Amino acid sequence: MKSIDKVTVIGGGTMGNGIAHVFALSGFDVTLVETTQELAENAINKIDKNLSRMVNKEKITEKDKVESLERINTSLDPAEASKDSDLIVEAVPENFELKKKIFRSVDEAAPKDAILASNTSSISITRLAAITNRPERFIGMHFFNPVPVMKLVEVVNGLETESEVTRSVEETAKKLGKVPVPVQDSPGFVSNRVLMPMINEAIFCVYEGVGSPEQVDEVMKLGMAHPMGPLRLADFIGLDVCLDILNVLYDGFRDSKYRPCPLLVQMVDAGKLGDKTGSGFYDYD
Ligand code: 3HC
C-alpha cells in the first residue's frame, strides 16, 4: 500500500485551506497551490487564524501551531508542486474545464505511483479520472466544511479506482483524525444526494410561505437536533454550490424530485449566495 508523506493541495479557498490545515497539523509536508501570491498569503493567514482558534481552545499548543505552519509551503504552479508528491488533492472551484486543465498538467508531472484526488462535491469522479492516464489511481476525497471540525471524509471510488488506492486514502484520512466512509461514484455521492433534497425542500417551504427561514431552521434545529437549520447551512455552503449540486442530481438521475426550487435559482441570479456575499436567506456582516 502506498505510504503518503508529501501532499499537494491545489486551491486555497474555504475547503483547500482547511484541507492543508488538517494535513499539516497531522505531520504531513504540504504544498498549497494558489493562482496568485496574494491568494496564497490569504490562505496561510486563514490557516494561522484557525490554528490560533484551536490554541485558544487548548486543543493544540502554540508549538503545534508553529510546526504546522512550518510544514506548509506555497506554490503558484500545480505541476511543479506535484513533482515529488505522494498525494495531490484538488480543491478548486466546481468548474470541469478548470479541473481538466489542472489534472492534465498534474498527471504529467506527478510521480507515476502518486494518487490524484478531487474534493469535488458534484462532478463525477469517473469523468475526472478519465482526463488522466491513471484512472485506477484517481479517487474522490470529499471533505466537509469546516474541515478542521467535521469528522467525515467521503472516499469516492470511480469506476476504475484500485482497492489499494482506496485503502491508502482511508488510512491517510484516519491519520488526519477523520472517519473515512467509502462509497461508489454516483451523482451527489451519498452526502449531497441526501443533504441537498432536504435543503431544497426547506427552500420550497419558504417559497410557498409555509414558514420563514427562521421558522424552518428552528423546526430542524430544535426538533431534529441539527446544529444549523437547513437554510443557515445553505448560506454557509453557498447557494450557488447548492444549485450546482441540485442540477447535477437533476441531470444525473433525470428525476423531477431533484428540481431546484425557483427561489434558489432567483437568489443565485441576484448574487445572494449566502455568507460569502454577505447575504442569502440571512444577512451577514
Ligand atoms: N477551524 C477550526 N475550528 C473551528 C472552525 C474552523 N474553521 N469553525 C468552528 N470551529 C470550532 C470552534 O472552535 C468550536 O470548537 P469547540 O467545540 O472546541 O468549542 C466548534 O468548532 C464549534 O464552533 P462554534 O462554537 O464557533 O460554533 P457552533 O457551535 O455554532 O458550530 C459549526 C459551528 C461547527 C459550523 C456547526 O454549526 C456545525 O456543525 N454546522 C453544520 C456544518 C455542516 O453540516 N457542514 C457540512 C456542510 S456540507 C459540505 O461541506 C459538503 C459540500 O459538498 C457541500
mmCIF file of N, CA, C and O in Angstrom, residues 121-218:
data_model
loop_
_atom_site.group_PDB
_atom_site.id
_atom_site.type_symbol
_atom_site.label_atom_id
_atom_site.label_comp_id
_atom_site.label_asym_id
_atom_site.label_seq_id
_atom_site.Cartn_x
_atom_site.Cartn_y
_atom_site.Cartn_z
ATOM 1 N N SER A 121 -17.611 18.222 -4.951
ATOM 2 C CA SER A 121 -18.851 17.826 -4.283
ATOM 3 C C SER A 121 -19.898 17.424 -5.300
ATOM 4 O O SER A 121 -20.987 16.996 -4.940
ATOM 5 N N SER A 122 -19.587 17.609 -6.596
ATOM 6 C CA SER A 122 -20.663 17.376 -7.556
ATOM 7 C C SER A 122 -20.226 16.764 -8.883
ATOM 8 O O SER A 122 -21.064 16.249 -9.612
ATOM 9 N N ILE A 123 -18.949 16.824 -9.199
ATOM 10 C CA ILE A 123 -18.546 16.317 -10.528
ATOM 11 C C ILE A 123 -18.182 14.831 -10.413
ATOM 12 O O ILE A 123 -17.568 14.408 -9.428
ATOM 13 N N SER A 124 -18.565 14.057 -11.445
ATOM 14 C CA SER A 124 -18.316 12.615 -11.415
ATOM 15 C C SER A 124 -16.814 12.311 -11.302
ATOM 16 O O SER A 124 -16.005 12.832 -12.070
ATOM 17 N N ILE A 125 -16.475 11.449 -10.353
ATOM 18 C CA ILE A 125 -15.076 11.048 -10.153
ATOM 19 C C ILE A 125 -14.603 10.243 -11.367
ATOM 20 O O ILE A 125 -13.462 10.389 -11.828
ATOM 21 N N THR A 126 -15.486 9.429 -11.920
ATOM 22 C CA THR A 126 -15.131 8.609 -13.092
ATOM 23 C C THR A 126 -14.795 9.515 -14.283
ATOM 24 O O THR A 126 -13.837 9.264 -15.018
ATOM 25 N N ARG A 127 -15.562 10.596 -14.434
ATOM 26 C CA ARG A 127 -15.331 11.536 -15.542
ATOM 27 C C ARG A 127 -14.015 12.298 -15.337
ATOM 28 O O ARG A 127 -13.250 12.501 -16.282
ATOM 29 N N LEU A 128 -13.742 12.690 -14.111
ATOM 30 C CA LEU A 128 -12.471 13.382 -13.825
ATOM 31 C C LEU A 128 -11.298 12.427 -14.027
ATOM 32 O O LEU A 128 -10.265 12.797 -14.595
ATOM 33 N N ALA A 129 -11.467 11.185 -13.562
ATOM 34 C CA ALA A 129 -10.388 10.193 -13.681
ATOM 35 C C ALA A 129 -10.020 9.962 -15.140
ATOM 36 O O ALA A 129 -8.846 9.763 -15.481
ATOM 37 N N ALA A 130 -11.033 10.019 -16.013
ATOM 38 C CA ALA A 130 -10.816 9.734 -17.433
ATOM 39 C C ALA A 130 -9.973 10.817 -18.127
ATOM 40 O O ALA A 130 -9.450 10.595 -19.225
ATOM 41 N N ILE A 131 -9.810 11.973 -17.475
ATOM 42 C CA ILE A 131 -8.948 13.028 -18.024
ATOM 43 C C ILE A 131 -7.487 12.577 -17.971
ATOM 44 O O ILE A 131 -6.660 12.998 -18.755
ATOM 45 N N THR A 132 -7.184 11.715 -16.982
ATOM 46 C CA THR A 132 -5.792 11.377 -16.694
ATOM 47 C C THR A 132 -5.409 10.034 -17.335
ATOM 48 O O THR A 132 -6.269 9.300 -17.813
ATOM 49 N N ASN A 133 -4.116 9.730 -17.271
ATOM 50 C CA ASN A 133 -3.646 8.425 -17.747
ATOM 51 C C ASN A 133 -3.569 7.416 -16.605
ATOM 52 O O ASN A 133 -2.934 6.380 -16.741
ATOM 53 N N ARG A 134 -4.146 7.775 -15.455
ATOM 54 C CA ARG A 134 -4.096 6.858 -14.307
ATOM 55 C C ARG A 134 -5.457 6.793 -13.602
ATOM 56 O O ARG A 134 -5.535 7.052 -12.383
ATOM 57 N N PRO A 135 -6.527 6.434 -14.338
ATOM 58 C CA PRO A 135 -7.844 6.418 -13.685
ATOM 59 C C PRO A 135 -7.903 5.461 -12.497
ATOM 60 O O PRO A 135 -8.696 5.663 -11.569
ATOM 61 N N GLU A 136 -7.010 4.434 -12.494
ATOM 62 C CA GLU A 136 -7.011 3.479 -11.371
ATOM 63 C C GLU A 136 -6.392 4.101 -10.112
ATOM 64 O O GLU A 136 -6.593 3.598 -9.015
ATOM 65 N N ARG A 137 -5.648 5.216 -10.270
ATOM 66 C CA ARG A 137 -5.049 5.883 -9.110
ATOM 67 C C ARG A 137 -5.746 7.221 -8.844
ATOM 68 O O ARG A 137 -5.178 8.134 -8.266
ATOM 69 N N PHE A 138 -6.984 7.329 -9.265
ATOM 70 C CA PHE A 138 -7.776 8.552 -9.090
ATOM 71 C C PHE A 138 -8.945 8.253 -8.156
ATOM 72 O O PHE A 138 -9.596 7.207 -8.257
ATOM 73 N N ILE A 139 -9.238 9.203 -7.256
ATOM 74 C CA ILE A 139 -10.270 8.941 -6.233
ATOM 75 C C ILE A 139 -10.892 10.262 -5.761
ATOM 76 O O ILE A 139 -10.287 11.327 -5.929
ATOM 77 N N GLY A 140 -12.071 10.174 -5.181
ATOM 78 C CA GLY A 140 -12.666 11.356 -4.559
ATOM 79 C C GLY A 140 -12.329 11.371 -3.077
ATOM 80 O O GLY A 140 -12.435 10.350 -2.389
ATOM 81 N N MET A 141 -11.884 12.526 -2.583
ATOM 82 C CA MET A 141 -11.602 12.688 -1.157
ATOM 83 C C MET A 141 -12.430 13.900 -0.743
ATOM 84 O O MET A 141 -11.979 15.038 -0.866
ATOM 85 N N HIS A 142 -13.657 13.640 -0.332
ATOM 86 C CA HIS A 142 -14.638 14.704 -0.117
ATOM 87 C C HIS A 142 -14.678 15.092 1.358
ATOM 88 O O HIS A 142 -15.147 14.322 2.199
ATOM 89 N N PHE A 143 -14.129 16.289 1.632
ATOM 90 C CA PHE A 143 -14.105 16.831 2.999
ATOM 91 C C PHE A 143 -15.347 17.694 3.220
ATOM 92 O O PHE A 143 -16.024 18.088 2.276
ATOM 93 N N PHE A 144 -15.596 18.045 4.482
ATOM 94 C CA PHE A 144 -16.792 18.816 4.835
ATOM 95 C C PHE A 144 -16.401 20.068 5.607
ATOM 96 O O PHE A 144 -15.434 20.059 6.368
ATOM 97 N N ASN A 145 -17.151 21.111 5.399
ATOM 98 C CA ASN A 145 -16.859 22.437 5.923
ATOM 99 C C ASN A 145 -17.530 22.647 7.290
ATOM 100 O O ASN A 145 -18.724 22.384 7.385
ATOM 101 N N PRO A 146 -16.833 23.117 8.325
ATOM 102 C CA PRO A 146 -15.419 23.482 8.384
ATOM 103 C C PRO A 146 -14.520 22.238 8.501
ATOM 104 O O PRO A 146 -14.723 21.415 9.405
ATOM 105 N N VAL A 147 -13.552 22.149 7.609
ATOM 106 C CA VAL A 147 -12.724 20.926 7.518
ATOM 107 C C VAL A 147 -12.036 20.572 8.844
ATOM 108 O O VAL A 147 -12.000 19.397 9.210
ATOM 109 N N PRO A 148 -11.496 21.546 9.600
ATOM 110 C CA PRO A 148 -10.833 21.138 10.848
ATOM 111 C C PRO A 148 -11.788 20.520 11.865
ATOM 112 O O PRO A 148 -11.359 19.850 12.795
ATOM 113 N N VAL A 149 -13.089 20.742 11.696
ATOM 114 C CA VAL A 149 -14.064 20.283 12.698
ATOM 115 C C VAL A 149 -14.796 19.009 12.264
ATOM 116 O O VAL A 149 -15.026 18.113 13.080
ATOM 117 N N MET A 150 -15.182 18.929 10.997
ATOM 118 C CA MET A 150 -16.056 17.838 10.570
ATOM 119 C C MET A 150 -15.273 16.534 10.434
ATOM 120 O O MET A 150 -14.205 16.503 9.820
ATOM 121 N N LYS A 151 -15.827 15.466 10.990
ATOM 122 C CA LYS A 151 -15.097 14.194 11.096
ATOM 123 C C LYS A 151 -15.075 13.389 9.798
ATOM 124 O O LYS A 151 -14.238 12.508 9.619
ATOM 125 N N LEU A 152 -16.043 13.627 8.927
ATOM 126 C CA LEU A 152 -16.198 12.747 7.763
ATOM 127 C C LEU A 152 -15.251 13.081 6.613
ATOM 128 O O LEU A 152 -15.037 14.238 6.277
ATOM 129 N N VAL A 153 -14.694 12.006 6.005
ATOM 130 C CA VAL A 153 -14.146 12.116 4.646
ATOM 131 C C VAL A 153 -14.880 11.057 3.823
ATOM 132 O O VAL A 153 -14.784 9.854 4.103
ATOM 133 N N GLU A 154 -15.677 11.518 2.866
ATOM 134 C CA GLU A 154 -16.391 10.596 1.969
ATOM 135 C C GLU A 154 -15.378 10.198 0.885
ATOM 136 O O GLU A 154 -14.904 11.055 0.129
ATOM 137 N N VAL A 155 -15.021 8.930 0.868
ATOM 138 C CA VAL A 155 -13.998 8.442 -0.071
ATOM 139 C C VAL A 155 -14.749 7.856 -1.268
ATOM 140 O O VAL A 155 -15.438 6.842 -1.146
ATOM 141 N N VAL A 156 -14.644 8.526 -2.418
ATOM 142 C CA VAL A 156 -15.497 8.163 -3.555
ATOM 143 C C VAL A 156 -14.705 7.390 -4.605
ATOM 144 O O VAL A 156 -13.750 7.916 -5.206
ATOM 145 N N ASN A 157 -15.091 6.136 -4.792
ATOM 146 C CA ASN A 157 -14.415 5.278 -5.769
ATOM 147 C C ASN A 157 -14.990 5.489 -7.154
ATOM 148 O O ASN A 157 -16.191 5.306 -7.363
ATOM 149 N N GLY A 158 -14.126 5.843 -8.110
ATOM 150 C CA GLY A 158 -14.553 5.907 -9.502
ATOM 151 C C GLY A 158 -14.664 4.495 -10.054
ATOM 152 O O GLY A 158 -14.305 3.508 -9.375
ATOM 153 N N LEU A 159 -15.121 4.390 -11.285
ATOM 154 C CA LEU A 159 -15.327 3.073 -11.892
ATOM 155 C C LEU A 159 -14.053 2.230 -11.882
ATOM 156 O O LEU A 159 -14.088 1.022 -11.700
ATOM 157 N N GLU A 160 -12.897 2.895 -12.053
ATOM 158 C CA GLU A 160 -11.650 2.135 -12.187
ATOM 159 C C GLU A 160 -10.702 2.257 -10.986
ATOM 160 O O GLU A 160 -9.579 1.778 -11.048
ATOM 161 N N THR A 161 -11.141 2.913 -9.915
ATOM 162 C CA THR A 161 -10.240 3.097 -8.770
ATOM 163 C C THR A 161 -9.818 1.740 -8.196
ATOM 164 O O THR A 161 -10.668 0.888 -7.898
ATOM 165 N N GLU A 162 -8.491 1.559 -8.028
ATOM 166 C CA GLU A 162 -7.980 0.295 -7.452
ATOM 167 C C GLU A 162 -8.238 0.248 -5.953
ATOM 168 O O GLU A 162 -8.129 1.269 -5.278
ATOM 169 N N SER A 163 -8.486 -0.967 -5.422
ATOM 170 C CA SER A 163 -8.798 -1.061 -3.991
ATOM 171 C C SER A 163 -7.596 -0.651 -3.129
ATOM 172 O O SER A 163 -7.759 -0.124 -2.034
ATOM 173 N N GLU A 164 -6.382 -0.843 -3.652
ATOM 174 C CA GLU A 164 -5.189 -0.437 -2.889
ATOM 175 C C GLU A 164 -5.171 1.085 -2.693
ATOM 176 O O GLU A 164 -4.768 1.594 -1.638
ATOM 177 N N VAL A 165 -5.651 1.809 -3.690
ATOM 178 C CA VAL A 165 -5.701 3.281 -3.611
ATOM 179 C C VAL A 165 -6.755 3.695 -2.580
ATOM 180 O O VAL A 165 -6.521 4.581 -1.746
ATOM 181 N N THR A 166 -7.885 3.013 -2.581
ATOM 182 C CA THR A 166 -8.940 3.313 -1.598
ATOM 183 C C THR A 166 -8.397 3.093 -0.183
ATOM 184 O O THR A 166 -8.580 3.943 0.701
ATOM 185 N N ARG A 167 -7.702 1.970 0.008
ATOM 186 C CA ARG A 167 -7.176 1.664 1.361
ATOM 187 C C ARG A 167 -6.173 2.725 1.796
ATOM 188 O O ARG A 167 -6.171 3.178 2.935
ATOM 189 N N SER A 168 -5.324 3.117 0.875
ATOM 190 C CA SER A 168 -4.299 4.104 1.195
ATOM 191 C C SER A 168 -4.938 5.449 1.584
ATOM 192 O O SER A 168 -4.514 6.102 2.556
ATOM 193 N N VAL A 169 -5.976 5.849 0.862
ATOM 194 C CA VAL A 169 -6.648 7.118 1.168
ATOM 195 C C VAL A 169 -7.423 7.007 2.489
ATOM 196 O O VAL A 169 -7.439 7.943 3.295
ATOM 197 N N GLU A 170 -7.998 5.835 2.744
ATOM 198 C CA GLU A 170 -8.705 5.651 4.019
ATOM 199 C C GLU A 170 -7.726 5.753 5.192
ATOM 200 O O GLU A 170 -8.007 6.400 6.201
ATOM 201 N N GLU A 171 -6.555 5.106 5.044
ATOM 202 C CA GLU A 171 -5.537 5.169 6.109
ATOM 203 C C GLU A 171 -5.076 6.604 6.323
ATOM 204 O O GLU A 171 -4.888 7.051 7.451
ATOM 205 N N THR A 172 -4.911 7.332 5.228
ATOM 206 C CA THR A 172 -4.473 8.734 5.328
ATOM 207 C C THR A 172 -5.527 9.562 6.054
ATOM 208 O O THR A 172 -5.209 10.371 6.933
ATOM 209 N N ALA A 173 -6.797 9.356 5.705
ATOM 210 C CA ALA A 173 -7.873 10.109 6.366
ATOM 211 C C ALA A 173 -7.872 9.821 7.876
ATOM 212 O O ALA A 173 -8.065 10.729 8.690
ATOM 213 N N LYS A 174 -7.606 8.556 8.235
ATOM 214 C CA LYS A 174 -7.568 8.213 9.674
ATOM 215 C C LYS A 174 -6.434 8.961 10.369
ATOM 216 O O LYS A 174 -6.576 9.394 11.512
ATOM 217 N N LYS A 175 -5.285 9.097 9.661
ATOM 218 C CA LYS A 175 -4.152 9.833 10.267
ATOM 219 C C LYS A 175 -4.513 11.304 10.495
ATOM 220 O O LYS A 175 -3.879 11.984 11.290
ATOM 221 N N LEU A 176 -5.502 11.808 9.767
ATOM 222 C CA LEU A 176 -5.947 13.196 9.966
ATOM 223 C C LEU A 176 -6.953 13.288 11.112
ATOM 224 O O LEU A 176 -7.488 14.357 11.391
ATOM 225 N N GLY A 177 -7.246 12.139 11.746
ATOM 226 C CA GLY A 177 -8.256 12.117 12.810
ATOM 227 C C GLY A 177 -9.668 12.096 12.250
ATOM 228 O O GLY A 177 -10.638 12.384 12.950
ATOM 229 N N LYS A 178 -9.788 11.756 10.962
ATOM 230 C CA LYS A 178 -11.106 11.739 10.327
ATOM 231 C C LYS A 178 -11.642 10.311 10.252
ATOM 232 O O LYS A 178 -10.895 9.336 10.423
ATOM 233 N N VAL A 179 -12.921 10.190 9.932
ATOM 234 C CA VAL A 179 -13.523 8.875 9.712
ATOM 235 C C VAL A 179 -13.831 8.755 8.215
ATOM 236 O O VAL A 179 -14.689 9.475 7.702
ATOM 237 N N PRO A 180 -13.093 7.865 7.509
ATOM 238 C CA PRO A 180 -13.386 7.707 6.081
ATOM 239 C C PRO A 180 -14.587 6.796 5.877
ATOM 240 O O PRO A 180 -14.725 5.791 6.559
ATOM 241 N N VAL A 181 -15.462 7.188 4.974
ATOM 242 C CA VAL A 181 -16.576 6.303 4.596
ATOM 243 C C VAL A 181 -16.502 6.106 3.081
ATOM 244 O O VAL A 181 -16.702 7.062 2.328
ATOM 245 N N PRO A 182 -16.182 4.873 2.640
ATOM 246 C CA PRO A 182 -16.074 4.645 1.202
ATOM 247 C C PRO A 182 -17.453 4.492 0.558
ATOM 248 O O PRO A 182 -18.328 3.833 1.129
ATOM 249 N N VAL A 183 -17.631 5.131 -0.580
ATOM 250 C CA VAL A 183 -18.890 4.995 -1.343
ATOM 251 C C VAL A 183 -18.519 4.895 -2.821
ATOM 252 O O VAL A 183 -17.384 5.168 -3.203
ATOM 253 N N GLN A 184 -19.489 4.514 -3.634
ATOM 254 C CA GLN A 184 -19.262 4.420 -5.081
ATOM 255 C C GLN A 184 -19.660 5.721 -5.758
ATOM 256 O O GLN A 184 -20.563 6.424 -5.295
ATOM 257 N N ASP A 185 -19.000 6.009 -6.878
ATOM 258 C CA ASP A 185 -19.307 7.220 -7.629
ATOM 259 C C ASP A 185 -20.748 7.169 -8.148
ATOM 260 O O ASP A 185 -21.173 6.163 -8.730
ATOM 261 N N SER A 186 -21.479 8.240 -7.914
ATOM 262 C CA SER A 186 -22.879 8.353 -8.345
ATOM 263 C C SER A 186 -23.235 9.826 -8.140
ATOM 264 O O SER A 186 -22.632 10.468 -7.264
ATOM 265 N N PRO A 187 -24.169 10.388 -8.891
ATOM 266 C CA PRO A 187 -24.444 11.825 -8.728
ATOM 267 C C PRO A 187 -24.691 12.217 -7.264
ATOM 268 O O PRO A 187 -25.539 11.627 -6.589
ATOM 269 N N GLY A 188 -23.939 13.202 -6.792
ATOM 270 C CA GLY A 188 -24.082 13.682 -5.411
ATOM 271 C C GLY A 188 -23.478 12.767 -4.371
ATOM 272 O O GLY A 188 -23.548 13.046 -3.178
ATOM 273 N N PHE A 189 -22.902 11.634 -4.800
ATOM 274 C CA PHE A 189 -22.361 10.604 -3.888
ATOM 275 C C PHE A 189 -23.463 10.231 -2.882
ATOM 276 O O PHE A 189 -24.623 10.141 -3.282
ATOM 277 N N VAL A 190 -23.134 10.033 -1.600
ATOM 278 C CA VAL A 190 -24.217 9.819 -0.620
ATOM 279 C C VAL A 190 -24.552 11.148 0.055
ATOM 280 O O VAL A 190 -25.714 11.536 0.195
ATOM 281 N N SER A 191 -23.490 11.881 0.449
ATOM 282 C CA SER A 191 -23.680 13.085 1.267
ATOM 283 C C SER A 191 -24.645 14.074 0.622
ATOM 284 O O SER A 191 -25.675 14.431 1.207
ATOM 285 N N ASN A 192 -24.328 14.502 -0.581
ATOM 286 C CA ASN A 192 -25.143 15.554 -1.189
ATOM 287 C C ASN A 192 -26.445 15.034 -1.796
ATOM 288 O O ASN A 192 -27.379 15.790 -1.992
ATOM 289 N N ARG A 193 -26.509 13.732 -2.054
ATOM 290 C CA ARG A 193 -27.774 13.152 -2.536
ATOM 291 C C ARG A 193 -28.828 13.190 -1.431
ATOM 292 O O ARG A 193 -30.025 13.320 -1.679
ATOM 293 N N VAL A 194 -28.359 13.082 -0.188
ATOM 294 C CA VAL A 194 -29.297 13.110 0.936
ATOM 295 C C VAL A 194 -29.491 14.543 1.443
ATOM 296 O O VAL A 194 -30.612 14.971 1.734
ATOM 297 N N LEU A 195 -28.369 15.295 1.524
ATOM 298 C CA LEU A 195 -28.439 16.648 2.102
ATOM 299 C C LEU A 195 -29.194 17.639 1.207
ATOM 300 O O LEU A 195 -30.035 18.406 1.691
ATOM 301 N N MET A 196 -28.880 17.647 -0.086
ATOM 302 C CA MET A 196 -29.417 18.714 -0.943
ATOM 303 C C MET A 196 -30.941 18.664 -1.128
ATOM 304 O O MET A 196 -31.585 19.711 -1.136
ATOM 305 N N PRO A 197 -31.553 17.477 -1.272
ATOM 306 C CA PRO A 197 -33.018 17.481 -1.338
ATOM 307 C C PRO A 197 -33.650 18.049 -0.056
ATOM 308 O O PRO A 197 -34.695 18.690 -0.114
ATOM 309 N N MET A 198 -32.988 17.829 1.096
ATOM 310 C CA MET A 198 -33.536 18.396 2.339
ATOM 311 C C MET A 198 -33.458 19.931 2.289
ATOM 312 O O MET A 198 -34.430 20.629 2.611
ATOM 313 N N ILE A 199 -32.300 20.444 1.868
ATOM 314 C CA ILE A 199 -32.141 21.903 1.768
ATOM 315 C C ILE A 199 -33.152 22.459 0.755
ATOM 316 O O ILE A 199 -33.820 23.472 0.996
ATOM 317 N N ASN A 200 -33.295 21.783 -0.377
ATOM 318 C CA ASN A 200 -34.218 22.242 -1.426
ATOM 319 C C ASN A 200 -35.651 22.284 -0.898
ATOM 320 O O ASN A 200 -36.405 23.225 -1.152
ATOM 321 N N GLU A 201 -36.021 21.264 -0.132
ATOM 322 C CA GLU A 201 -37.381 21.198 0.419
ATOM 323 C C GLU A 201 -37.593 22.328 1.428
ATOM 324 O O GLU A 201 -38.689 22.911 1.495
ATOM 325 N N ALA A 202 -36.539 22.652 2.192
ATOM 326 C CA ALA A 202 -36.630 23.773 3.140
ATOM 327 C C ALA A 202 -36.848 25.078 2.365
ATOM 328 O O ALA A 202 -37.634 25.937 2.794
ATOM 329 N N ILE A 203 -36.183 25.212 1.221
ATOM 330 C CA ILE A 203 -36.358 26.431 0.408
ATOM 331 C C ILE A 203 -37.775 26.476 -0.163
ATOM 332 O O ILE A 203 -38.412 27.529 -0.195
ATOM 333 N N PHE A 204 -38.306 25.326 -0.572
ATOM 334 C CA PHE A 204 -39.698 25.276 -1.045
ATOM 335 C C PHE A 204 -40.664 25.732 0.065
ATOM 336 O O PHE A 204 -41.667 26.388 -0.213
ATOM 337 N N CYS A 205 -40.367 25.377 1.312
ATOM 338 C CA CYS A 205 -41.238 25.798 2.428
ATOM 339 C C CYS A 205 -41.288 27.324 2.517
ATOM 340 O O CYS A 205 -42.342 27.913 2.761
ATOM 341 N N VAL A 206 -40.123 27.977 2.302
ATOM 342 C CA VAL A 206 -40.082 29.445 2.330
ATOM 343 C C VAL A 206 -40.801 29.992 1.093
ATOM 344 O O VAL A 206 -41.631 30.908 1.190
ATOM 345 N N TYR A 207 -40.519 29.411 -0.060
ATOM 346 C CA TYR A 207 -41.092 29.845 -1.345
ATOM 347 C C TYR A 207 -42.621 29.800 -1.313
ATOM 348 O O TYR A 207 -43.312 30.679 -1.814
ATOM 349 N N GLU A 208 -43.156 28.755 -0.687
ATOM 350 C CA GLU A 208 -44.620 28.571 -0.649
ATOM 351 C C GLU A 208 -45.258 29.259 0.560
ATOM 352 O O GLU A 208 -46.460 29.129 0.776
ATOM 353 N N GLY A 209 -44.433 29.943 1.371
ATOM 354 C CA GLY A 209 -44.977 30.663 2.522
ATOM 355 C C GLY A 209 -45.376 29.765 3.682
ATOM 356 O O GLY A 209 -46.109 30.168 4.580
ATOM 357 N N VAL A 210 -44.851 28.554 3.697
ATOM 358 C CA VAL A 210 -45.172 27.636 4.813
ATOM 359 C C VAL A 210 -44.501 28.137 6.095
ATOM 360 O O VAL A 210 -45.040 28.021 7.192
ATOM 361 N N GLY A 211 -43.314 28.701 5.949
ATOM 362 C CA GLY A 211 -42.603 29.248 7.113
ATOM 363 C C GLY A 211 -41.511 30.193 6.655
ATOM 364 O O GLY A 211 -41.076 30.139 5.501
ATOM 365 N N SER A 212 -41.062 31.065 7.574
ATOM 366 C CA SER A 212 -39.936 31.956 7.268
ATOM 367 C C SER A 212 -38.644 31.144 7.402
ATOM 368 O O SER A 212 -38.656 30.052 7.998
ATOM 369 N N PRO A 213 -37.506 31.664 6.903
ATOM 370 C CA PRO A 213 -36.237 30.937 7.106
ATOM 371 C C PRO A 213 -35.991 30.625 8.585
ATOM 372 O O PRO A 213 -35.587 29.516 8.932
ATOM 373 N N GLU A 214 -36.298 31.627 9.441
ATOM 374 C CA GLU A 214 -36.061 31.416 10.884
ATOM 375 C C GLU A 214 -36.940 30.265 11.399
ATOM 376 O O GLU A 214 -36.493 29.428 12.184
ATOM 377 N N GLN A 215 -38.212 30.255 10.964
ATOM 378 C CA GLN A 215 -39.127 29.211 11.467
ATOM 379 C C GLN A 215 -38.714 27.825 10.967
ATOM 380 O O GLN A 215 -38.686 26.862 11.735
ATOM 381 N N VAL A 216 -38.365 27.736 9.687
ATOM 382 C CA VAL A 216 -37.946 26.431 9.135
ATOM 383 C C VAL A 216 -36.700 25.947 9.880
ATOM 384 O O VAL A 216 -36.608 24.779 10.293
ATOM 385 N N ASP A 217 -35.740 26.862 10.085
ATOM 386 C CA ASP A 217 -34.492 26.452 10.746
ATOM 387 C C ASP A 217 -34.727 26.055 12.206
ATOM 388 O O ASP A 217 -34.125 25.089 12.696
ATOM 389 N N GLU A 218 -35.608 26.795 12.904
ATOM 390 C CA GLU A 218 -35.887 26.444 14.303
ATOM 391 C C GLU A 218 -36.478 25.037 14.392
ATOM 392 O O GLU A 218 -36.137 24.260 15.289
#
